[in-house]
JSON list of C-alpha atoms in Angstrom, two decimals:
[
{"chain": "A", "resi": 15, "resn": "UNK", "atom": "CA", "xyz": [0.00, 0.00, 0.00]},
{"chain": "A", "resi": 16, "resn": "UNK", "atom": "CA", "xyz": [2.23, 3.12, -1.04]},
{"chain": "A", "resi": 17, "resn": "UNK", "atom": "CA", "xyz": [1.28, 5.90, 0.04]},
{"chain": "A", "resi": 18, "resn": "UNK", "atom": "CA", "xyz": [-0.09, 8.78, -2.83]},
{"chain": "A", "resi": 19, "resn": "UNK", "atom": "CA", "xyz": [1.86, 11.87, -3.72]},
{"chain": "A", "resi": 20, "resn": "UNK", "atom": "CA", "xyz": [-1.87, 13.92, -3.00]},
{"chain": "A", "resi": 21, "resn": "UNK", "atom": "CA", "xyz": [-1.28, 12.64, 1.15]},
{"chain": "A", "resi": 22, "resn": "UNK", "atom": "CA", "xyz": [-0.26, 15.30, 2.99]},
{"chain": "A", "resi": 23, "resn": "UNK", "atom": "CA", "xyz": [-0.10, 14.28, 6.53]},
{"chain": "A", "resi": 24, "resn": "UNK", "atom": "CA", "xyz": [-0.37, 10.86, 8.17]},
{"chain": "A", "resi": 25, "resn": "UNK", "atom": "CA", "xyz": [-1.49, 10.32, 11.75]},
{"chain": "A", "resi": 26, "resn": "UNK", "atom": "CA", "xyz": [-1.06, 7.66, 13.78]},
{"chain": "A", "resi": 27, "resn": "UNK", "atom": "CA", "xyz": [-2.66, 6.05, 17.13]},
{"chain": "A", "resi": 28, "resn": "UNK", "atom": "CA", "xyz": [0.06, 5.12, 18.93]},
{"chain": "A", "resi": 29, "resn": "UNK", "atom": "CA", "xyz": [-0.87, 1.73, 21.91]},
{"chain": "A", "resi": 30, "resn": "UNK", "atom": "CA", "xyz": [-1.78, -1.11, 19.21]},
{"chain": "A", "resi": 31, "resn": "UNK", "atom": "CA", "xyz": [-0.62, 0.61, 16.45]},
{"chain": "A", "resi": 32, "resn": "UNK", "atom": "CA", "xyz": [2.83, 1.83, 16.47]},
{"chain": "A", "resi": 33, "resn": "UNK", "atom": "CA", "xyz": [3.67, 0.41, 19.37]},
{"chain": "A", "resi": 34, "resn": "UNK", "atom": "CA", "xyz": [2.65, -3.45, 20.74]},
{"chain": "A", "resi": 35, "resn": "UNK", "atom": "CA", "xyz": [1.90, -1.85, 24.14]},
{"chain": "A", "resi": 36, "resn": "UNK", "atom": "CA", "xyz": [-1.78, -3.70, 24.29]},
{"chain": "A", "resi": 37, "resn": "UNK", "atom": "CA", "xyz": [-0.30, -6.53, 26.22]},
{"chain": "A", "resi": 38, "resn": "UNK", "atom": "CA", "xyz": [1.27, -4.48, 29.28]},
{"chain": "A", "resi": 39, "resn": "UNK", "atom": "CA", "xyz": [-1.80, -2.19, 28.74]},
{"chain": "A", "resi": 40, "resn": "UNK", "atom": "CA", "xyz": [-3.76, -5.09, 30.47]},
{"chain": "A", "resi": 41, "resn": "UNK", "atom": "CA", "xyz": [-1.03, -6.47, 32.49]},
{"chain": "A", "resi": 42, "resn": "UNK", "atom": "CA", "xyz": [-1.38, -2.87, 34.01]},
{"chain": "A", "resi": 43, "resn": "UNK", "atom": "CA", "xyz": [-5.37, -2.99, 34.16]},
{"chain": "A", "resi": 44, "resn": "UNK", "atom": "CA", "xyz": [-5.28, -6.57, 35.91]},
{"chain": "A", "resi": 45, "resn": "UNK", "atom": "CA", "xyz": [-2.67, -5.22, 38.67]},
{"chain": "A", "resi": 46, "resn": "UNK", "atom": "CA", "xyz": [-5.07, -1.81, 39.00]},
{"chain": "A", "resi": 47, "resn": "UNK", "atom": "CA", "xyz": [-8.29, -4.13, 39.25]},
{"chain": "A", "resi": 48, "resn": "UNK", "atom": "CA", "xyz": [-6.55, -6.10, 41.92]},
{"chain": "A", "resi": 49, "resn": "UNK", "atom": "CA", "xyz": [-5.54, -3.59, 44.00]},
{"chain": "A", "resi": 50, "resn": "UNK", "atom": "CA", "xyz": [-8.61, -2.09, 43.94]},
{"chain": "A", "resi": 51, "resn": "UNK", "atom": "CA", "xyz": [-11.29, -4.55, 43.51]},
{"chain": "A", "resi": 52, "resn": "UNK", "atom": "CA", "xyz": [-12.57, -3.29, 39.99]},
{"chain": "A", "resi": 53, "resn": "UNK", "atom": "CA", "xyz": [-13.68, -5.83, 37.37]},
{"chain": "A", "resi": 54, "resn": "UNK", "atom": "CA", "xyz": [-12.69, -5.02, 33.70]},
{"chain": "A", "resi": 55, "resn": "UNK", "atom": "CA", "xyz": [-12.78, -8.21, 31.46]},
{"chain": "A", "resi": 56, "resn": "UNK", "atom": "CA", "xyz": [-10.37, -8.39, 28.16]},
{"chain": "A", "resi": 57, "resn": "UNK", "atom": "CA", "xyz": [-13.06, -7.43, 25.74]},
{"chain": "A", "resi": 58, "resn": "UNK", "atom": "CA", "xyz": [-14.28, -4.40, 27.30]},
{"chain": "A", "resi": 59, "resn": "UNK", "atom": "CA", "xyz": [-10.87, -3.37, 27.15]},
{"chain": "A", "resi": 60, "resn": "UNK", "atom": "CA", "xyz": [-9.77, -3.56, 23.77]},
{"chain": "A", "resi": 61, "resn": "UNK", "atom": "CA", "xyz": [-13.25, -2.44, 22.98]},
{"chain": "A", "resi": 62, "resn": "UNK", "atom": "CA", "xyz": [-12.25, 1.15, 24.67]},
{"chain": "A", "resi": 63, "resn": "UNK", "atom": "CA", "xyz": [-8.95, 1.04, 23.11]},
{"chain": "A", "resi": 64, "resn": "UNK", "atom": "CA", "xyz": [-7.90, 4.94, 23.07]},
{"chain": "A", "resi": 65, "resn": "UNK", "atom": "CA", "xyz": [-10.48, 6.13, 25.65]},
{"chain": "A", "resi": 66, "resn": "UNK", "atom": "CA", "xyz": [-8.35, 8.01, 28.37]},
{"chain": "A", "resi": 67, "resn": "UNK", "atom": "CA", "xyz": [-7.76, 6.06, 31.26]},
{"chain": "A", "resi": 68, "resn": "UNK", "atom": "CA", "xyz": [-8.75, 8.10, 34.00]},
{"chain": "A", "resi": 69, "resn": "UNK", "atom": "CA", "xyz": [-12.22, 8.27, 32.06]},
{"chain": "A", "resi": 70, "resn": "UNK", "atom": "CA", "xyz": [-13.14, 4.61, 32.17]},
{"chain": "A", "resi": 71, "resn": "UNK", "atom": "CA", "xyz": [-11.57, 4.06, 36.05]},
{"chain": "A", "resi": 72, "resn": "UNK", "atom": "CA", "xyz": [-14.02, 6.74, 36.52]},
{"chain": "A", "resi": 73, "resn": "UNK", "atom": "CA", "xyz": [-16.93, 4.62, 34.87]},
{"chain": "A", "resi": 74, "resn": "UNK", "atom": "CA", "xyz": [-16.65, 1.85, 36.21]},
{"chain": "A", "resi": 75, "resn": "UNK", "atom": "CA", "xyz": [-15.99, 2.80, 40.01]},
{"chain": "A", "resi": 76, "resn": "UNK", "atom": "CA", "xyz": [-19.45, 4.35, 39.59]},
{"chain": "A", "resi": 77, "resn": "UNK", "atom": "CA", "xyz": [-21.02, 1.10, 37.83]},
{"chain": "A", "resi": 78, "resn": "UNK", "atom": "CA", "xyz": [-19.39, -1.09, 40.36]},
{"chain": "A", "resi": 79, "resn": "UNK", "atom": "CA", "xyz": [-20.59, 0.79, 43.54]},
{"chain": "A", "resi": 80, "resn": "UNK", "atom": "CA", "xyz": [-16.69, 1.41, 44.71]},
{"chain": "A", "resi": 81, "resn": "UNK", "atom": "CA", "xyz": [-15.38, 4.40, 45.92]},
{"chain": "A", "resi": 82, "resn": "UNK", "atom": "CA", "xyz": [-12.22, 6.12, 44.67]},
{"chain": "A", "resi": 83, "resn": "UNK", "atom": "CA", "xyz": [-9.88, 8.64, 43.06]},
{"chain": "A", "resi": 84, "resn": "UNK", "atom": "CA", "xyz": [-10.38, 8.42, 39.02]},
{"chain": "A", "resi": 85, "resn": "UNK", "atom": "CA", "xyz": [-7.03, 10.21, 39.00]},
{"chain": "A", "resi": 86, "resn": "UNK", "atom": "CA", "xyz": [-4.76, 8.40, 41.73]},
{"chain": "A", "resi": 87, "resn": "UNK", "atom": "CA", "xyz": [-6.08, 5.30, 40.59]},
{"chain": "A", "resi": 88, "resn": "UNK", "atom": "CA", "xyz": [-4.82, 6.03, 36.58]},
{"chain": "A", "resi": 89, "resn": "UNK", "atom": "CA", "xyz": [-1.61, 7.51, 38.07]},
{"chain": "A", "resi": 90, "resn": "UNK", "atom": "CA", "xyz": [-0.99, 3.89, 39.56]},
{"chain": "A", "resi": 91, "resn": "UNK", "atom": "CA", "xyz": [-1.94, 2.01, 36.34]},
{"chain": "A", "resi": 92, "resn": "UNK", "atom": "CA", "xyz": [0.03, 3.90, 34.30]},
{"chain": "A", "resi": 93, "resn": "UNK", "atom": "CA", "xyz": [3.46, 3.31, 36.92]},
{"chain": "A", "resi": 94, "resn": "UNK", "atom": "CA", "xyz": [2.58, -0.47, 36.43]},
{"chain": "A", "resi": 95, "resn": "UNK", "atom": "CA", "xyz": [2.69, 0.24, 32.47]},
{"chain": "A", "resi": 96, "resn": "UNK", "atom": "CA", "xyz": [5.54, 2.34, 32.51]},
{"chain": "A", "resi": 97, "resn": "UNK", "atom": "CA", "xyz": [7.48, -0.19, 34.69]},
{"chain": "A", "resi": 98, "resn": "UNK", "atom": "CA", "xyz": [7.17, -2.67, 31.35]},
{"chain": "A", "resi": 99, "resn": "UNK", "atom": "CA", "xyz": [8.28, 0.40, 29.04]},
{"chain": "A", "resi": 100, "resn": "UNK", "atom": "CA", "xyz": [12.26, -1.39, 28.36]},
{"chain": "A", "resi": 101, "resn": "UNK", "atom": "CA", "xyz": [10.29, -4.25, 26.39]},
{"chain": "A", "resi": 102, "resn": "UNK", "atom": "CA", "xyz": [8.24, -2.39, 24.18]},
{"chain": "A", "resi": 103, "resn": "UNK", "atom": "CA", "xyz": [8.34, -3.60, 20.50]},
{"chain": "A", "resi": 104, "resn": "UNK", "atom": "CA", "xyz": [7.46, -1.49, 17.43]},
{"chain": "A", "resi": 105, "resn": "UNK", "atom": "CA", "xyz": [5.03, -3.15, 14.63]},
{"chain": "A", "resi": 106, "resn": "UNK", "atom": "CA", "xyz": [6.99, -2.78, 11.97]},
{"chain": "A", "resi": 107, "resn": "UNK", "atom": "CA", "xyz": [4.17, -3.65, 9.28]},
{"chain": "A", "resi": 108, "resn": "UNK", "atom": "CA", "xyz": [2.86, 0.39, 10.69]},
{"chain": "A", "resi": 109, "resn": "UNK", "atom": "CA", "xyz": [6.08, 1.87, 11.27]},
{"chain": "A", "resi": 110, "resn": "UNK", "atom": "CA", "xyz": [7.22, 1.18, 7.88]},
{"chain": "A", "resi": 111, "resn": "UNK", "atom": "CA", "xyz": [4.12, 3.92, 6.49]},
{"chain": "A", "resi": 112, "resn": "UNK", "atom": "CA", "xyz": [5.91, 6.77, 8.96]},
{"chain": "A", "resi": 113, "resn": "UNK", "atom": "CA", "xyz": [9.10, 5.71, 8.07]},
{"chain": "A", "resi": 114, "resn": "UNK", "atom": "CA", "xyz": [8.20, 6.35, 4.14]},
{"chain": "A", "resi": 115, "resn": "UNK", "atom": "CA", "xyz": [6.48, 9.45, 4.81]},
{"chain": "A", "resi": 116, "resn": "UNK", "atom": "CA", "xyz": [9.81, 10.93, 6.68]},
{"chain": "A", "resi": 117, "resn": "UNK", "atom": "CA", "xyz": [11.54, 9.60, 3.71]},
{"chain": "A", "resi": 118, "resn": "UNK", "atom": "CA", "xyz": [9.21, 11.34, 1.31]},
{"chain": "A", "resi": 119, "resn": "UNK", "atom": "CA", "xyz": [8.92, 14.73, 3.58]},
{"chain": "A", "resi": 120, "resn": "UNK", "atom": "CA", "xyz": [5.14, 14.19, 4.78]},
{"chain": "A", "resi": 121, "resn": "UNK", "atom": "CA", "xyz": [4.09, 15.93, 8.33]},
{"chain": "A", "resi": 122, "resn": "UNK", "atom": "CA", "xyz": [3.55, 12.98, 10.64]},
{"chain": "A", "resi": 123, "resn": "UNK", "atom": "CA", "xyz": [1.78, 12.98, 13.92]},
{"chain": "A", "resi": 124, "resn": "UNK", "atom": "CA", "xyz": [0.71, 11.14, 16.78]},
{"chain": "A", "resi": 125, "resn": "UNK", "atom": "CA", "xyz": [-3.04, 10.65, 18.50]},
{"chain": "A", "resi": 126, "resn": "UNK", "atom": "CA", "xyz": [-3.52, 8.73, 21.45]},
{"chain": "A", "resi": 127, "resn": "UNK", "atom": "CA", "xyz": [-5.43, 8.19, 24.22]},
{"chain": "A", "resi": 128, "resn": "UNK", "atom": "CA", "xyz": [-3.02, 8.18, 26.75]},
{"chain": "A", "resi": 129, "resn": "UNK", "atom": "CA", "xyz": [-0.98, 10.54, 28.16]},
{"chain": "A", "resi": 130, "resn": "UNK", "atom": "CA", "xyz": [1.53, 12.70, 26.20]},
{"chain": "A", "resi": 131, "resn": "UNK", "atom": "CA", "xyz": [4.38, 12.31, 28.59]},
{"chain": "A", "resi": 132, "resn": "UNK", "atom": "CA", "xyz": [3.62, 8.15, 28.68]},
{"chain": "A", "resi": 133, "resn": "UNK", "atom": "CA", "xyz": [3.12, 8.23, 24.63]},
{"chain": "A", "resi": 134, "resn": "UNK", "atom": "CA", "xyz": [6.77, 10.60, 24.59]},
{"chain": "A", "resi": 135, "resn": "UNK", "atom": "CA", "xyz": [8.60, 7.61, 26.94]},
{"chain": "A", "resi": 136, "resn": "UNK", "atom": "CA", "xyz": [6.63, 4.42, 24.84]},
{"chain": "A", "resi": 137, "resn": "UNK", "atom": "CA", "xyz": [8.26, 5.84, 21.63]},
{"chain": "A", "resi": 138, "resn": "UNK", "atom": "CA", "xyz": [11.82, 7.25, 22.94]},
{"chain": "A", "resi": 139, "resn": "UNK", "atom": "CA", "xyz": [11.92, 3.84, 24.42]},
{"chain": "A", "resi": 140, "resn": "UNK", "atom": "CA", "xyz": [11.03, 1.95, 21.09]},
{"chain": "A", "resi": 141, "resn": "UNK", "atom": "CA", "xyz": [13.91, 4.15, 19.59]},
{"chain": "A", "resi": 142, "resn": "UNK", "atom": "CA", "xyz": [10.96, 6.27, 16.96]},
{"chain": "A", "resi": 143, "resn": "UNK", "atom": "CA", "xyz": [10.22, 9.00, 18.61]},
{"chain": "A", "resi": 144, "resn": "UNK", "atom": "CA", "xyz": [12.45, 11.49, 16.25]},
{"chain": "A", "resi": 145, "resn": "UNK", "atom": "CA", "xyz": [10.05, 10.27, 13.67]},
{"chain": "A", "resi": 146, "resn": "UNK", "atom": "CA", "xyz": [7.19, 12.42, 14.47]},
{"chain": "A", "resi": 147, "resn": "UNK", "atom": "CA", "xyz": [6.68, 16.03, 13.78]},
{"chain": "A", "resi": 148, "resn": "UNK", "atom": "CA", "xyz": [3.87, 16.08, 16.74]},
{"chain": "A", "resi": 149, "resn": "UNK", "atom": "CA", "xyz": [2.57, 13.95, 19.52]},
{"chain": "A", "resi": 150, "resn": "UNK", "atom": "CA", "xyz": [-0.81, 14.64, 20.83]},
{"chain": "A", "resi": 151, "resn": "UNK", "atom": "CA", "xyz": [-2.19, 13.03, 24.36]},
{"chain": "A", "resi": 152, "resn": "UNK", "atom": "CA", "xyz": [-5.32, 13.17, 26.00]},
{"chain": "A", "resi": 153, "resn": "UNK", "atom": "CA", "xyz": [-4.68, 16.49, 28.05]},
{"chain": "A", "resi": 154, "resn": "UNK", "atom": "CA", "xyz": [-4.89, 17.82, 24.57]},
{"chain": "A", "resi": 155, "resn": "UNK", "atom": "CA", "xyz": [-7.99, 17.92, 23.48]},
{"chain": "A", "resi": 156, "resn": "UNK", "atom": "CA", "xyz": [-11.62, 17.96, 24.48]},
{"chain": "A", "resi": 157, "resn": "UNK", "atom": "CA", "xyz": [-13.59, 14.87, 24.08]},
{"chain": "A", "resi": 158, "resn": "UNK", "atom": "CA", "xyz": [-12.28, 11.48, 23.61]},
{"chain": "A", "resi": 159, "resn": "UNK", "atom": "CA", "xyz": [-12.63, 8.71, 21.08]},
{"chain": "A", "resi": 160, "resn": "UNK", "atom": "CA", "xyz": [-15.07, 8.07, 19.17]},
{"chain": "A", "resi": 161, "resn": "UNK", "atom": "CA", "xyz": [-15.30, 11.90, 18.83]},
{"chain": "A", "resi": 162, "resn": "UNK", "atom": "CA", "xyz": [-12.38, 13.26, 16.39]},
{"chain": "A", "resi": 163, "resn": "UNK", "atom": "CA", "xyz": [-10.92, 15.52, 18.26]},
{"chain": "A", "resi": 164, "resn": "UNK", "atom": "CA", "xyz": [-7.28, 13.72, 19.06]},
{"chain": "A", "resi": 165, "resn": "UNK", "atom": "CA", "xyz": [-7.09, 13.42, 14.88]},
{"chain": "A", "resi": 166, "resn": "UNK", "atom": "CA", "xyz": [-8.24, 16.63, 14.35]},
{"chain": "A", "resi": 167, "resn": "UNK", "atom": "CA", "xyz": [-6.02, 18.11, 17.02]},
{"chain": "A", "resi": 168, "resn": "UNK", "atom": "CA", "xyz": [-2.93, 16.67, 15.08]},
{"chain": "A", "resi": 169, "resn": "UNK", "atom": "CA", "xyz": [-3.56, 17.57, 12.33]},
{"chain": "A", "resi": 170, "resn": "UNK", "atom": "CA", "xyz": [-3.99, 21.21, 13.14]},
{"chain": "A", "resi": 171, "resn": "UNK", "atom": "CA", "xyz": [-0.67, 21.36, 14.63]},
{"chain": "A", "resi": 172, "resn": "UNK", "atom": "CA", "xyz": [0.51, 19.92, 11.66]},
{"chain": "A", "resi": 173, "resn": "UNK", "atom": "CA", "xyz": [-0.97, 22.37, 9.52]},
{"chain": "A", "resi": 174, "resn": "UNK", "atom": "CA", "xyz": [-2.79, 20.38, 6.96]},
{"chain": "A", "resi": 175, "resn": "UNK", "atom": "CA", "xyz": [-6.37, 19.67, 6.60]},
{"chain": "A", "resi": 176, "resn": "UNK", "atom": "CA", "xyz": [-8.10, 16.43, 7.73]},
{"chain": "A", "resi": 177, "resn": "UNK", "atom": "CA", "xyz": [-9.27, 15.14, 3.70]},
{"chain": "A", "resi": 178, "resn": "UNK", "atom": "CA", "xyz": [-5.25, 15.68, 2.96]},
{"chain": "A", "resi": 179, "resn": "UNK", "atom": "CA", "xyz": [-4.60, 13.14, 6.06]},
{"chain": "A", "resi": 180, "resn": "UNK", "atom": "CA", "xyz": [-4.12, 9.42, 6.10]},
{"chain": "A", "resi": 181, "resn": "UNK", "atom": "CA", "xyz": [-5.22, 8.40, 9.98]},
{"chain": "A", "resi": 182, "resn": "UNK", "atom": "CA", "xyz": [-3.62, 4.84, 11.27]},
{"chain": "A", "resi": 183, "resn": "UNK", "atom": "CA", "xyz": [-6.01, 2.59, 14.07]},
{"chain": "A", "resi": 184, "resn": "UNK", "atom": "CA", "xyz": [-6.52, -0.66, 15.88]},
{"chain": "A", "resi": 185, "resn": "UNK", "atom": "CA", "xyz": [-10.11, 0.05, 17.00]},
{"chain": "A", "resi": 186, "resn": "UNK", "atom": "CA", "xyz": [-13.66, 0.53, 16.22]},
{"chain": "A", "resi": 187, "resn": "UNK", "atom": "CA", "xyz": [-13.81, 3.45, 18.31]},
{"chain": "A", "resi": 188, "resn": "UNK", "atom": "CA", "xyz": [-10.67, 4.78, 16.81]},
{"chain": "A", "resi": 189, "resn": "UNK", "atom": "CA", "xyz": [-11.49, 4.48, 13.48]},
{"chain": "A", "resi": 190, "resn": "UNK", "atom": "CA", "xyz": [-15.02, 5.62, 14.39]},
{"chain": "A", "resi": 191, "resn": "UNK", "atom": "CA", "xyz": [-13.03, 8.92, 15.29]},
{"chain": "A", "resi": 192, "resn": "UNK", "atom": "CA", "xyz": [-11.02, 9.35, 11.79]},
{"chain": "A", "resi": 193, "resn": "UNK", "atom": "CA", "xyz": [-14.71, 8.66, 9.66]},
{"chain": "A", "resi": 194, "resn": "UNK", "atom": "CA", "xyz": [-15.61, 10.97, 11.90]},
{"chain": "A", "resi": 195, "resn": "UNK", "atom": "CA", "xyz": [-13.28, 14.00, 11.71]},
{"chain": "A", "resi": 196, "resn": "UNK", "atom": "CA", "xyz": [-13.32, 13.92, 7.75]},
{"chain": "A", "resi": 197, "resn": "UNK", "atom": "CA", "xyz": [-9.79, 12.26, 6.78]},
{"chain": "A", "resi": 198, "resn": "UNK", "atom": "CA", "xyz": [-8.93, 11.25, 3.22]},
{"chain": "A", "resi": 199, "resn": "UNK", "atom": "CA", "xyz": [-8.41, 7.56, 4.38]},
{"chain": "A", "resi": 200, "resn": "UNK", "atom": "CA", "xyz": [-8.63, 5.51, 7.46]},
{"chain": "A", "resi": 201, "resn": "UNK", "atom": "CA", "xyz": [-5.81, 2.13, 7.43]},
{"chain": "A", "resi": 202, "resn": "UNK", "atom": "CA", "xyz": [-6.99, -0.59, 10.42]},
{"chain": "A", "resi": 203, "resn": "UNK", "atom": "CA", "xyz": [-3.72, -1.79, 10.69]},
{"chain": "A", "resi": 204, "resn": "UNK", "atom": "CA", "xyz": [-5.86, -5.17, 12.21]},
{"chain": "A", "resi": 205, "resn": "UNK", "atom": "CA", "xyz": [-5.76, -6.17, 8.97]},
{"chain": "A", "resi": 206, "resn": "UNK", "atom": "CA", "xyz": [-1.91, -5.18, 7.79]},
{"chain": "A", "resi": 207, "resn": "UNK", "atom": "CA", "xyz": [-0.11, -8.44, 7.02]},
{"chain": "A", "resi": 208, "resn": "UNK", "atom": "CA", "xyz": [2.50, -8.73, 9.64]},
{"chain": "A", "resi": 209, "resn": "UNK", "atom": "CA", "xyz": [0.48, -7.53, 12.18]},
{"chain": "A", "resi": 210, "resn": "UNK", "atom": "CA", "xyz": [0.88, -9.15, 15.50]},
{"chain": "A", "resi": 211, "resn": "UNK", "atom": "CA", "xyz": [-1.86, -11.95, 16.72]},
{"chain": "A", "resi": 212, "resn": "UNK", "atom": "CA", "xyz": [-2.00, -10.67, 20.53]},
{"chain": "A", "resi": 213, "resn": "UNK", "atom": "CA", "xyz": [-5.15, -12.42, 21.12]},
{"chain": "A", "resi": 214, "resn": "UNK", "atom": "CA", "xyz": [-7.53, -10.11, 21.06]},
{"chain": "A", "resi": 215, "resn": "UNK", "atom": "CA", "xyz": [-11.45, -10.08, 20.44]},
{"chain": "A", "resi": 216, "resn": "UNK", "atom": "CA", "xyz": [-12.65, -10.31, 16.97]},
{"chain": "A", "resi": 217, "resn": "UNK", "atom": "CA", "xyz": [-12.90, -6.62, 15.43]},
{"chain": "A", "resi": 218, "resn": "UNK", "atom": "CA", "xyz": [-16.48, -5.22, 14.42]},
{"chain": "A", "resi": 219, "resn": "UNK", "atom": "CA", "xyz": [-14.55, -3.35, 11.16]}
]
């Protein structure tokens, strides 16, 4: 899949897409859940892929009946995850896309649903982070996946216009968010050969 000379951006999600962070993503959520009695099964959680954190701790304390704080709570779950950082792999079946677009002189961004400061130390720590023109986290913008505002936010700071864009995702809600915002193109990299079989629920897309 080359990418067109008329592309004139191309974002990226970062947890599942650029990076294969998914599986210490959980390992994280099962430590959190254990210290604190919430119950989060696997398919609810790749199913809010790219919602912020804090947002579905949030949720489902108030579901569940428990009491606690949304924030000290994600500040936890994200030690746990950044405690796993060293291992972090790329997938190289997505990198390869930013890596052409550098080549070729095309903006590039990143946006995610986490943090910036976590998404900054995933990538440095995967060795890409010089790649990217832009990272944008979820003290960013507004409203979270499946609204478009992460995209849309990157690719103002980019300065190009969302039907110029090529957007990169490994979830309904995420690519819910590029359809969306107006991009050129959405890519589920679910379906990229190469992509890594991390046991994960069937996709909807």
């Amino acid at each position: 899949m080359p990418l067109p000379l008329e592309v004139k951006g191309l974002i990226f999600d970062c947890d599942g897409t650029l990076l294969d962070t998914m599986p210490l993503h959980w390992s994280a959520w099962c430590a959190i859940c254990n210290e604190t009695g919430l119950k989060f099964d696997k398919e609810s959680f790749y199913a809010l892929a790219g919602v912020p954190g804090r947002e579905i701790i949030r949720e489902l304390a108030i579901e569940q009946g428990i009491t606690l704080d949304p924030l000290e709570v994600y500040a936890r779950k994200r030690a746990f995850f950044l405690k796993g950082l060293q291992s972090v792999q790329v997938i190289p079946c997505v990198v390869r896309f930013a890596l052409e677009a550098r080549r070729l002189g095309i903006p590039i961004a990143v946006a995610s649903g986490s943090s910036r400061v976590q998404v900054e130390q995933a990538l440095t720590e995967a060795g890409i982070r010089d790649l990217f023109d832009a990272i944008v986290g979820n003290e960013d913008y507004q409203n979270s996946k499946p609204n478009p505002d992460a995209f849309l936010t990157a690719a103002k700071i980019l300065g190009v216009e969302p039907q110029d864009c090529w957007a990169f995702e490994d979830s309904d809600i995420g690519i819910e968010a590029i359809k969306r915002g107006g991009f050129a193109k959405f890519v589920d990299v679910r379906h990229l050969e190469g992509y890594p079989d991390v046991g994960r629920p069937e996709s909807k897309g």
